mmCIF file with all atom_site columns, C-alpha atoms in Angstrom:
data_model
loop_
_atom_site.group_PDB
_atom_site.id
_atom_site.type_symbol
_atom_site.label_atom_id
_atom_site.label_alt_id
_atom_site.label_comp_id
_atom_site.label_asym_id
_atom_site.label_entity_id
_atom_site.label_seq_id
_atom_site.pdbx_PDB_ins_code
_atom_site.Cartn_x
_atom_site.Cartn_y
_atom_site.Cartn_z
_atom_site.occupancy
_atom_site.B_iso_or_equiv
_atom_site.pdbx_formal_charge
_atom_site.auth_seq_id
_atom_site.auth_comp_id
_atom_site.auth_asym_id
_atom_site.auth_atom_id
_atom_site.pdbx_PDB_model_num
ATOM 1   C CA . MET A 1 1   ? 5.135   -109.396 4.199   1.00 0.00 ? 1   MET A CA 1
ATOM 2   C CA . LYS A 1 2   ? 1.387   -110.255 5.837   1.00 0.00 ? 2   LYS A CA 1
ATOM 3   C CA . VAL A 1 3   ? -0.607  -112.078 2.903   1.00 0.00 ? 3   VAL A CA 1
ATOM 4   C CA . GLY A 1 4   ? -4.534  -112.642 2.719   1.00 0.00 ? 4   GLY A CA 1
ATOM 5   C CA . VAL A 1 5   ? -5.131  -115.630 0.345   1.00 0.00 ? 5   VAL A CA 1
ATOM 6   C CA . LEU A 1 6   ? -8.053  -115.858 -1.688  1.00 0.00 ? 6   LEU A CA 1
ATOM 7   C CA . PHE A 1 7   ? -9.086  -119.306 -0.842  1.00 0.00 ? 7   PHE A CA 1
ATOM 8   C CA . SER A 1 8   ? -12.063 -121.322 -2.200  1.00 0.00 ? 8   SER A CA 1
ATOM 9   C CA . GLY A 1 9   ? -10.322 -124.645 -0.880  1.00 0.00 ? 9   GLY A CA 1
ATOM 10  C CA . GLY A 1 10  ? -9.352  -125.866 -4.257  1.00 0.00 ? 10  GLY A CA 1
ATOM 11  C CA . LYS A 1 11  ? -5.908  -126.644 -5.845  1.00 0.00 ? 11  LYS A CA 1
ATOM 12  C CA . ASP A 1 12  ? -5.347  -123.118 -7.178  1.00 0.00 ? 12  ASP A CA 1
ATOM 13  C CA . SER A 1 13  ? -5.786  -121.049 -3.866  1.00 0.00 ? 13  SER A CA 1
ATOM 14  C CA . ALA A 1 14  ? -4.258  -123.792 -2.040  1.00 0.00 ? 14  ALA A CA 1
ATOM 15  C CA . MET A 1 15  ? -1.020  -123.609 -4.251  1.00 0.00 ? 15  MET A CA 1
ATOM 16  C CA . ALA A 1 16  ? -1.503  -119.573 -3.350  1.00 0.00 ? 16  ALA A CA 1
ATOM 17  C CA . LEU A 1 17  ? -1.526  -120.222 0.360   1.00 0.00 ? 17  LEU A CA 1
ATOM 18  C CA . TYR A 1 18  ? 1.370   -122.362 0.054   1.00 0.00 ? 18  TYR A CA 1
ATOM 19  C CA . TRP A 1 19  ? 3.380   -120.028 -2.016  1.00 0.00 ? 19  TRP A CA 1
ATOM 20  C CA . ALA A 1 20  ? 2.398   -117.195 0.922   1.00 0.00 ? 20  ALA A CA 1
ATOM 21  C CA . GLN A 1 21  ? 3.324   -119.720 3.391   1.00 0.00 ? 21  GLN A CA 1
ATOM 22  C CA . GLN A 1 22  ? 7.159   -120.223 1.873   1.00 0.00 ? 22  GLN A CA 1
ATOM 23  C CA . LYS A 1 23  ? 7.755   -116.638 0.797   1.00 0.00 ? 23  LYS A CA 1
ATOM 24  C CA . HIS A 1 24  ? 5.991   -114.330 3.240   1.00 0.00 ? 24  HIS A CA 1
ATOM 25  C CA . THR A 1 25  ? 3.612   -114.669 6.205   1.00 0.00 ? 25  THR A CA 1
ATOM 26  C CA . ALA A 1 26  ? -0.060  -116.328 5.288   1.00 0.00 ? 26  ALA A CA 1
ATOM 27  C CA . THR A 1 27  ? -1.939  -113.993 7.614   1.00 0.00 ? 27  THR A CA 1
ATOM 28  C CA . CYS A 1 28  ? -5.700  -114.885 6.633   1.00 0.00 ? 28  CYS A CA 1
ATOM 29  C CA . LEU A 1 29  ? -7.831  -116.313 4.409   1.00 0.00 ? 29  LEU A CA 1
ATOM 30  C CA . ILE A 1 30  ? -10.472 -114.556 2.436   1.00 0.00 ? 30  ILE A CA 1
ATOM 31  C CA . THR A 1 31  ? -13.602 -116.435 1.273   1.00 0.00 ? 31  THR A CA 1
ATOM 32  C CA . LEU A 1 32  ? -16.376 -115.391 -0.932  1.00 0.00 ? 32  LEU A CA 1
ATOM 33  C CA . ASP A 1 33  ? -19.728 -117.569 -0.496  1.00 0.00 ? 33  ASP A CA 1
ATOM 34  C CA . SER A 1 34  ? -21.746 -116.988 -3.389  1.00 0.00 ? 34  SER A CA 1
ATOM 35  C CA . GLU A 1 35  ? -25.481 -117.530 -4.008  1.00 0.00 ? 35  GLU A CA 1
ATOM 36  C CA . ASN A 1 36  ? -24.820 -117.509 -7.728  1.00 0.00 ? 36  ASN A CA 1
ATOM 37  C CA . LYS A 1 37  ? -23.477 -121.237 -8.674  1.00 0.00 ? 37  LYS A CA 1
ATOM 38  C CA . ASP A 1 38  ? -22.244 -119.570 -12.170 1.00 0.00 ? 38  ASP A CA 1
ATOM 39  C CA . SER A 1 39  ? -20.627 -116.563 -10.261 1.00 0.00 ? 39  SER A CA 1
ATOM 40  C CA . TYR A 1 40  ? -18.034 -115.346 -12.865 1.00 0.00 ? 40  TYR A CA 1
ATOM 41  C CA . MET A 1 41  ? -15.267 -114.374 -10.049 1.00 0.00 ? 41  MET A CA 1
ATOM 42  C CA . PHE A 1 42  ? -15.796 -117.292 -7.284  1.00 0.00 ? 42  PHE A CA 1
ATOM 43  C CA . HIS A 1 43  ? -15.822 -120.824 -7.191  1.00 0.00 ? 43  HIS A CA 1
ATOM 44  C CA . THR A 1 44  ? -18.937 -122.192 -5.366  1.00 0.00 ? 44  THR A CA 1
ATOM 45  C CA . ASP A 1 45  ? -18.268 -126.008 -4.748  1.00 0.00 ? 45  ASP A CA 1
ATOM 46  C CA . LYS A 1 46  ? -17.897 -127.062 -1.236  1.00 0.00 ? 46  LYS A CA 1
ATOM 47  C CA . VAL A 1 47  ? -17.383 -123.080 0.050   1.00 0.00 ? 47  VAL A CA 1
ATOM 48  C CA . GLU A 1 48  ? -19.408 -123.336 2.746   1.00 0.00 ? 48  GLU A CA 1
ATOM 49  C CA . GLY A 1 49  ? -16.829 -125.963 4.440   1.00 0.00 ? 49  GLY A CA 1
ATOM 50  C CA . MET A 1 50  ? -14.417 -123.433 4.345   1.00 0.00 ? 50  MET A CA 1
ATOM 51  C CA . PRO A 1 51  ? -14.333 -121.827 7.788   1.00 0.00 ? 51  PRO A CA 1
ATOM 52  C CA . LYS A 1 52  ? -13.992 -125.402 9.315   1.00 0.00 ? 52  LYS A CA 1
ATOM 53  C CA . LEU A 1 53  ? -10.869 -125.815 6.881   1.00 0.00 ? 53  LEU A CA 1
ATOM 54  C CA . ALA A 1 54  ? -9.573  -122.669 8.179   1.00 0.00 ? 54  ALA A CA 1
ATOM 55  C CA . LYS A 1 55  ? -9.343  -124.003 11.696  1.00 0.00 ? 55  LYS A CA 1
ATOM 56  C CA . LYS A 1 56  ? -7.566  -126.984 10.263  1.00 0.00 ? 56  LYS A CA 1
ATOM 57  C CA . LEU A 1 57  ? -5.272  -124.754 8.502   1.00 0.00 ? 57  LEU A CA 1
ATOM 58  C CA . ARG A 1 58  ? -4.951  -122.733 12.069  1.00 0.00 ? 58  ARG A CA 1
ATOM 59  C CA . LEU A 1 59  ? -5.575  -119.019 10.293  1.00 0.00 ? 59  LEU A CA 1
ATOM 60  C CA . PRO A 1 60  ? -8.506  -116.849 10.604  1.00 0.00 ? 60  PRO A CA 1
ATOM 61  C CA . ILE A 1 61  ? -10.830 -116.469 7.891   1.00 0.00 ? 61  ILE A CA 1
ATOM 62  C CA . VAL A 1 62  ? -13.105 -113.430 6.432   1.00 0.00 ? 62  VAL A CA 1
ATOM 63  C CA . PHE A 1 63  ? -15.648 -115.405 5.214   1.00 0.00 ? 63  PHE A CA 1
ATOM 64  C CA . TYR A 1 64  ? -18.405 -113.193 3.243   1.00 0.00 ? 64  TYR A CA 1
ATOM 65  C CA . LYS A 1 65  ? -21.287 -113.797 1.529   1.00 0.00 ? 65  LYS A CA 1
ATOM 66  C CA . THR A 1 66  ? -22.271 -112.400 -1.709  1.00 0.00 ? 66  THR A CA 1
ATOM 67  C CA . LYS A 1 67  ? -25.327 -112.893 -4.146  1.00 0.00 ? 67  LYS A CA 1
ATOM 68  C CA . GLY A 1 68  ? -22.507 -113.239 -6.768  1.00 0.00 ? 68  GLY A CA 1
ATOM 69  C CA . GLU A 1 69  ? -24.163 -111.074 -9.452  1.00 0.00 ? 69  GLU A CA 1
ATOM 70  C CA . LYS A 1 70  ? -21.644 -109.975 -12.022 1.00 0.00 ? 70  LYS A CA 1
ATOM 71  C CA . GLU A 1 71  ? -19.678 -107.046 -11.470 1.00 0.00 ? 71  GLU A CA 1
ATOM 72  C CA . LYS A 1 72  ? -21.688 -106.200 -8.101  1.00 0.00 ? 72  LYS A CA 1
ATOM 73  C CA . GLU A 1 73  ? -20.005 -109.075 -6.589  1.00 0.00 ? 73  GLU A CA 1
ATOM 74  C CA . LEU A 1 74  ? -16.634 -107.015 -7.032  1.00 0.00 ? 74  LEU A CA 1
ATOM 75  C CA . VAL A 1 75  ? -18.163 -104.804 -4.171  1.00 0.00 ? 75  VAL A CA 1
ATOM 76  C CA . ASP A 1 76  ? -18.573 -107.622 -2.233  1.00 0.00 ? 76  ASP A CA 1
ATOM 77  C CA . LEU A 1 77  ? -14.812 -108.816 -2.862  1.00 0.00 ? 77  LEU A CA 1
ATOM 78  C CA . LYS A 1 78  ? -13.493 -105.722 -1.971  1.00 0.00 ? 78  LYS A CA 1
ATOM 79  C CA . GLU A 1 79  ? -15.297 -105.267 1.315   1.00 0.00 ? 79  GLU A CA 1
ATOM 80  C CA . ALA A 1 80  ? -14.057 -108.528 2.081   1.00 0.00 ? 80  ALA A CA 1
ATOM 81  C CA . ILE A 1 81  ? -10.291 -107.659 1.170   1.00 0.00 ? 81  ILE A CA 1
ATOM 82  C CA . LYS A 1 82  ? -11.033 -104.469 3.230   1.00 0.00 ? 82  LYS A CA 1
ATOM 83  C CA . GLN A 1 83  ? -12.044 -106.137 6.362   1.00 0.00 ? 83  GLN A CA 1
ATOM 84  C CA . ALA A 1 84  ? -9.059  -108.564 6.010   1.00 0.00 ? 84  ALA A CA 1
ATOM 85  C CA . LYS A 1 85  ? -6.662  -105.359 5.909   1.00 0.00 ? 85  LYS A CA 1
ATOM 86  C CA . GLU A 1 86  ? -8.211  -103.818 8.995   1.00 0.00 ? 86  GLU A CA 1
ATOM 87  C CA . LEU A 1 87  ? -8.621  -106.936 11.062  1.00 0.00 ? 87  LEU A CA 1
ATOM 88  C CA . TYR A 1 88  ? -5.188  -108.532 10.236  1.00 0.00 ? 88  TYR A CA 1
ATOM 89  C CA . HIS A 1 89  ? -3.182  -105.801 8.865   1.00 0.00 ? 89  HIS A CA 1
ATOM 90  C CA . ILE A 1 90  ? -2.318  -107.532 5.826   1.00 0.00 ? 90  ILE A CA 1
ATOM 91  C CA . ASP A 1 91  ? 0.146   -105.944 3.013   1.00 0.00 ? 91  ASP A CA 1
ATOM 92  C CA . ALA A 1 92  ? -1.028  -108.049 0.097   1.00 0.00 ? 92  ALA A CA 1
ATOM 93  C CA . VAL A 1 93  ? -3.287  -110.206 -1.337  1.00 0.00 ? 93  VAL A CA 1
ATOM 94  C CA . ALA A 1 94  ? -2.685  -113.703 -3.097  1.00 0.00 ? 94  ALA A CA 1
ATOM 95  C CA . SER A 1 95  ? -4.588  -115.150 -5.433  1.00 0.00 ? 95  SER A CA 1
ATOM 96  C CA . GLY A 1 96  ? -4.690  -118.831 -7.288  1.00 0.00 ? 96  GLY A CA 1
ATOM 97  C CA . ALA A 1 97  ? -5.105  -117.195 -10.714 1.00 0.00 ? 97  ALA A CA 1
ATOM 98  C CA . ILE A 1 98  ? -3.192  -119.059 -13.627 1.00 0.00 ? 98  ILE A CA 1
ATOM 99  C CA . ALA A 1 99  ? -5.063  -117.912 -16.533 1.00 0.00 ? 99  ALA A CA 1
ATOM 100 C CA . SER A 1 100 ? -8.384  -115.837 -16.181 1.00 0.00 ? 100 SER A CA 1
ATOM 101 C CA . SER A 1 101 ? -7.560  -112.478 -16.934 1.00 0.00 ? 101 SER A CA 1
ATOM 102 C CA . TYR A 1 102 ? -11.393 -111.431 -15.947 1.00 0.00 ? 102 TYR A CA 1
ATOM 103 C CA . LYS A 1 103 ? -10.421 -112.820 -12.267 1.00 0.00 ? 103 LYS A CA 1
ATOM 104 C CA . LYS A 1 104 ? -6.682  -111.335 -12.102 1.00 0.00 ? 104 LYS A CA 1
ATOM 105 C CA . THR A 1 105 ? -7.425  -107.751 -13.343 1.00 0.00 ? 105 THR A CA 1
ATOM 106 C CA . ARG A 1 106 ? -10.250 -107.350 -11.307 1.00 0.00 ? 106 ARG A CA 1
ATOM 107 C CA . VAL A 1 107 ? -8.117  -108.630 -8.061  1.00 0.00 ? 107 VAL A CA 1
ATOM 108 C CA . ASP A 1 108 ? -5.462  -106.260 -9.230  1.00 0.00 ? 108 ASP A CA 1
ATOM 109 C CA . LYS A 1 109 ? -7.667  -103.206 -9.369  1.00 0.00 ? 109 LYS A CA 1
ATOM 110 C CA . ILE A 1 110 ? -9.486  -103.955 -6.005  1.00 0.00 ? 110 ILE A CA 1
ATOM 111 C CA . CYS A 1 111 ? -5.970  -104.300 -4.491  1.00 0.00 ? 111 CYS A CA 1
ATOM 112 C CA . LYS A 1 112 ? -4.658  -101.181 -6.111  1.00 0.00 ? 112 LYS A CA 1
ATOM 113 C CA . GLU A 1 113 ? -7.597  -99.256  -4.853  1.00 0.00 ? 113 GLU A CA 1
ATOM 114 C CA . LEU A 1 114 ? -7.167  -100.355 -0.995  1.00 0.00 ? 114 LEU A CA 1
ATOM 115 C CA . GLY A 1 115 ? -3.517  -100.030 -1.465  1.00 0.00 ? 115 GLY A CA 1
ATOM 116 C CA . LEU A 1 116 ? -2.324  -103.649 -1.060  1.00 0.00 ? 116 LEU A CA 1
ATOM 117 C CA . LYS A 1 117 ? -0.018  -105.305 -3.624  1.00 0.00 ? 117 LYS A CA 1
ATOM 118 C CA . SER A 1 118 ? -1.835  -108.324 -5.492  1.00 0.00 ? 118 SER A CA 1
ATOM 119 C CA . PHE A 1 119 ? 0.043   -111.360 -6.106  1.00 0.00 ? 119 PHE A CA 1
ATOM 120 C CA . ALA A 1 120 ? -0.661  -114.517 -8.703  1.00 0.00 ? 120 ALA A CA 1
ATOM 121 C CA . PRO A 1 121 ? 2.478   -116.498 -8.086  1.00 0.00 ? 121 PRO A CA 1
ATOM 122 C CA . TYR A 1 122 ? 1.103   -119.032 -10.755 1.00 0.00 ? 122 TYR A CA 1
ATOM 123 C CA . TRP A 1 123 ? 0.095   -116.629 -13.519 1.00 0.00 ? 123 TRP A CA 1
ATOM 124 C CA . HIS A 1 124 ? 0.720   -118.315 -16.849 1.00 0.00 ? 124 HIS A CA 1
ATOM 125 C CA . VAL A 1 125 ? 2.706   -121.096 -15.563 1.00 0.00 ? 125 VAL A CA 1
ATOM 126 C CA . ASP A 1 126 ? 2.888   -124.132 -17.652 1.00 0.00 ? 126 ASP A CA 1
ATOM 127 C CA . PRO A 1 127 ? -0.254  -126.485 -16.622 1.00 0.00 ? 127 PRO A CA 1
ATOM 128 C CA . LYS A 1 128 ? 1.632   -129.614 -16.664 1.00 0.00 ? 128 LYS A CA 1
ATOM 129 C CA . GLU A 1 129 ? 4.529   -128.756 -14.776 1.00 0.00 ? 129 GLU A CA 1
ATOM 130 C CA . TYR A 1 130 ? 2.280   -126.937 -12.333 1.00 0.00 ? 130 TYR A CA 1
ATOM 131 C CA . MET A 1 131 ? 0.161   -130.127 -11.817 1.00 0.00 ? 131 MET A CA 1
ATOM 132 C CA . GLN A 1 132 ? 3.293   -132.178 -11.529 1.00 0.00 ? 132 GLN A CA 1
ATOM 133 C CA . GLU A 1 133 ? 4.529   -129.701 -8.936  1.00 0.00 ? 133 GLU A CA 1
ATOM 134 C CA . MET A 1 134 ? 1.287   -130.415 -6.830  1.00 0.00 ? 134 MET A CA 1
ATOM 135 C CA . ILE A 1 135 ? 1.399   -133.696 -7.143  1.00 0.00 ? 135 ILE A CA 1
ATOM 136 C CA . ASN A 1 136 ? 5.140   -134.004 -5.892  1.00 0.00 ? 136 ASN A CA 1
ATOM 137 C CA . LEU A 1 137 ? 4.546   -131.941 -2.915  1.00 0.00 ? 137 LEU A CA 1
ATOM 138 C CA . GLY A 1 138 ? 1.901   -134.054 -1.844  1.00 0.00 ? 138 GLY A CA 1
ATOM 139 C CA . PHE A 1 139 ? -1.187  -132.202 -2.011  1.00 0.00 ? 139 PHE A CA 1
ATOM 140 C CA . LYS A 1 140 ? -4.450  -134.475 -1.672  1.00 0.00 ? 140 LYS A CA 1
ATOM 141 C CA . ILE A 1 141 ? -6.622  -132.926 -4.202  1.00 0.00 ? 141 ILE A CA 1
ATOM 142 C CA . GLN A 1 142 ? -10.266 -134.090 -4.624  1.00 0.00 ? 142 GLN A CA 1
ATOM 143 C CA . ILE A 1 143 ? -12.370 -133.649 -7.775  1.00 0.00 ? 143 ILE A CA 1
ATOM 144 C CA . VAL A 1 144 ? -15.771 -132.534 -6.992  1.00 0.00 ? 144 VAL A CA 1
ATOM 145 C CA . ARG A 1 145 ? -17.426 -131.375 -10.109 1.00 0.00 ? 145 ARG A CA 1
ATOM 146 C CA . VAL A 1 146 ? -16.553 -132.111 -13.790 1.00 0.00 ? 146 VAL A CA 1
ATOM 147 C CA . ALA A 1 147 ? -18.064 -130.358 -16.884 1.00 0.00 ? 147 ALA A CA 1
ATOM 148 C CA . ALA A 1 148 ? -16.012 -131.643 -19.903 1.00 0.00 ? 148 ALA A CA 1
ATOM 149 C CA . GLU A 1 149 ? -16.153 -134.140 -22.863 1.00 0.00 ? 149 GLU A CA 1
ATOM 150 C CA . GLY A 1 150 ? -13.849 -137.091 -21.544 1.00 0.00 ? 150 GLY A CA 1
ATOM 151 C CA . LEU A 1 151 ? -14.688 -136.664 -17.673 1.00 0.00 ? 151 LEU A CA 1
ATOM 152 C CA . ASP A 1 152 ? -17.733 -138.056 -16.391 1.00 0.00 ? 152 ASP A CA 1
ATOM 153 C CA . GLU A 1 153 ? -19.159 -138.803 -13.084 1.00 0.00 ? 153 GLU A CA 1
ATOM 154 C CA . THR A 1 154 ? -16.765 -141.733 -12.521 1.00 0.00 ? 154 THR A CA 1
ATOM 155 C CA . TRP A 1 155 ? -14.219 -138.838 -12.132 1.00 0.00 ? 155 TRP A CA 1
ATOM 156 C CA . LEU A 1 156 ? -15.912 -137.607 -9.200  1.00 0.00 ? 156 LEU A CA 1
ATOM 157 C CA . ASN A 1 157 ? -14.383 -137.769 -5.450  1.00 0.00 ? 157 ASN A CA 1
ATOM 158 C CA . LYS A 1 158 ? -11.274 -139.063 -6.989  1.00 0.00 ? 158 LYS A CA 1
ATOM 159 C CA . TYR A 1 159 ? -7.933  -137.609 -6.249  1.00 0.00 ? 159 TYR A CA 1
ATOM 160 C CA . ILE A 1 160 ? -5.211  -135.922 -8.493  1.00 0.00 ? 160 ILE A CA 1
ATOM 161 C CA . ASN A 1 161 ? -2.334  -138.676 -8.068  1.00 0.00 ? 161 ASN A CA 1
ATOM 162 C CA . GLN A 1 162 ? -0.070  -139.598 -10.650 1.00 0.00 ? 162 GLN A CA 1
ATOM 163 C CA . LYS A 1 163 ? -2.253  -142.361 -12.232 1.00 0.00 ? 163 LYS A CA 1
ATOM 164 C CA . PHE A 1 164 ? -5.036  -139.577 -12.402 1.00 0.00 ? 164 PHE A CA 1
ATOM 165 C CA . PHE A 1 165 ? -2.912  -137.350 -13.892 1.00 0.00 ? 165 PHE A CA 1
ATOM 166 C CA . ASP A 1 166 ? -1.559  -139.617 -16.684 1.00 0.00 ? 166 ASP A CA 1
ATOM 167 C CA . LYS A 1 167 ? -5.215  -139.918 -17.834 1.00 0.00 ? 167 LYS A CA 1
ATOM 168 C CA . LEU A 1 168 ? -5.748  -136.465 -17.868 1.00 0.00 ? 168 LEU A CA 1
ATOM 169 C CA . LEU A 1 169 ? -2.961  -136.089 -20.159 1.00 0.00 ? 169 LEU A CA 1
ATOM 170 C CA . ILE A 1 170 ? -4.316  -138.442 -22.682 1.00 0.00 ? 170 ILE A CA 1
ATOM 171 C CA . LEU A 1 171 ? -7.856  -136.416 -22.471 1.00 0.00 ? 171 LEU A CA 1
ATOM 172 C CA . ASN A 1 172 ? -6.041  -133.493 -22.804 1.00 0.00 ? 172 ASN A CA 1
ATOM 173 C CA . LYS A 1 173 ? -4.613  -134.661 -26.263 1.00 0.00 ? 173 LYS A CA 1
ATOM 174 C CA . LYS A 1 174 ? -8.025  -136.269 -27.288 1.00 0.00 ? 174 LYS A CA 1
ATOM 175 C CA . TYR A 1 175 ? -10.357 -133.596 -26.100 1.00 0.00 ? 175 TYR A CA 1
ATOM 176 C CA . HIS A 1 176 ? -8.225  -130.623 -25.247 1.00 0.00 ? 176 HIS A CA 1
ATOM 177 C CA . VAL A 1 177 ? -9.108  -130.438 -21.892 1.00 0.00 ? 177 VAL A CA 1
ATOM 178 C CA . HIS A 1 178 ? -6.726  -127.900 -19.864 1.00 0.00 ? 178 HIS A CA 1
ATOM 179 C CA . LEU A 1 179 ? -4.671  -129.718 -17.435 1.00 0.00 ? 179 LEU A CA 1
ATOM 180 C CA . ALA A 1 180 ? -5.340  -127.617 -14.548 1.00 0.00 ? 180 ALA A CA 1
ATOM 181 C CA . GLY A 1 181 ? -9.206  -127.225 -15.312 1.00 0.00 ? 181 GLY A CA 1
ATOM 182 C CA . GLU A 1 182 ? -9.026  -123.669 -16.295 1.00 0.00 ? 182 GLU A CA 1
ATOM 183 C CA . GLY A 1 183 ? -11.754 -123.991 -18.808 1.00 0.00 ? 183 GLY A CA 1
ATOM 184 C CA . GLY A 1 184 ? -14.089 -125.224 -15.748 1.00 0.00 ? 184 GLY A CA 1
ATOM 185 C CA . GLU A 1 185 ? -13.501 -128.788 -16.967 1.00 0.00 ? 185 GLU A CA 1
ATOM 186 C CA . TYR A 1 186 ? -13.444 -129.692 -13.410 1.00 0.00 ? 186 TYR A CA 1
ATOM 187 C CA . GLU A 1 187 ? -13.233 -128.428 -9.781  1.00 0.00 ? 187 GLU A CA 1
ATOM 188 C CA . SER A 1 188 ? -11.418 -129.649 -6.917  1.00 0.00 ? 188 SER A CA 1
ATOM 189 C CA . LEU A 1 189 ? -11.274 -129.763 -3.098  1.00 0.00 ? 189 LEU A CA 1
ATOM 190 C CA . VAL A 1 190 ? -7.984  -129.974 -1.565  1.00 0.00 ? 190 VAL A CA 1
ATOM 191 C CA . VAL A 1 191 ? -8.168  -132.077 1.744   1.00 0.00 ? 191 VAL A CA 1
ATOM 192 C CA . ASP A 1 192 ? -4.404  -132.471 2.860   1.00 0.00 ? 192 ASP A CA 1
ATOM 193 C CA . GLY A 1 193 ? -1.119  -131.236 1.943   1.00 0.00 ? 193 GLY A CA 1
ATOM 194 C CA . PRO A 1 194 ? 2.051   -129.219 2.867   1.00 0.00 ? 194 PRO A CA 1
ATOM 195 C CA . ILE A 1 195 ? -0.469  -126.298 3.744   1.00 0.00 ? 195 ILE A CA 1
ATOM 196 C CA . PHE A 1 196 ? -1.695  -128.050 6.884   1.00 0.00 ? 196 PHE A CA 1
ATOM 197 C CA . ASN A 1 197 ? 0.311   -128.182 10.056  1.00 0.00 ? 197 ASN A CA 1
#
């Protein structure tokens, strides 16, 4: 099956790409570049660098601009996925959704309207096991934004390795920081790992 991957460059979209590479044929990346840095649907940190990253991944990319207005941005998402279907003949879309019903239900709906399957391979995964799997697989994940008690600017530009994760486990117990950053506690950028040739 030919799969287009919704890709922001963060850890969850990287894991969706990894899954697509292992289980199907990862055919292209689909990235929405939102003007609204507080978009409900899309990650915005470092997204402008995705065309360059796509070259490193040796995958074509549908790079689509959106104003990022709530609900209206879904029209842009649908158009980007439609372009991926027309250009690269994809049969399905994979996303890095792991806990956000808001995002998953909207991607599912758009895919259904376009006659595509929608996959969220890590939906409702155990966050501790999920993060440990990424570390074990050798992903090099950089923290590019923090926004939670216990996570200050000293965490920026650090990499999610075992030492980092052990500290995150402590913060999870103390402040209930979501281990996978699902509450927006932190944003990430994958700079290396098994998705790269």
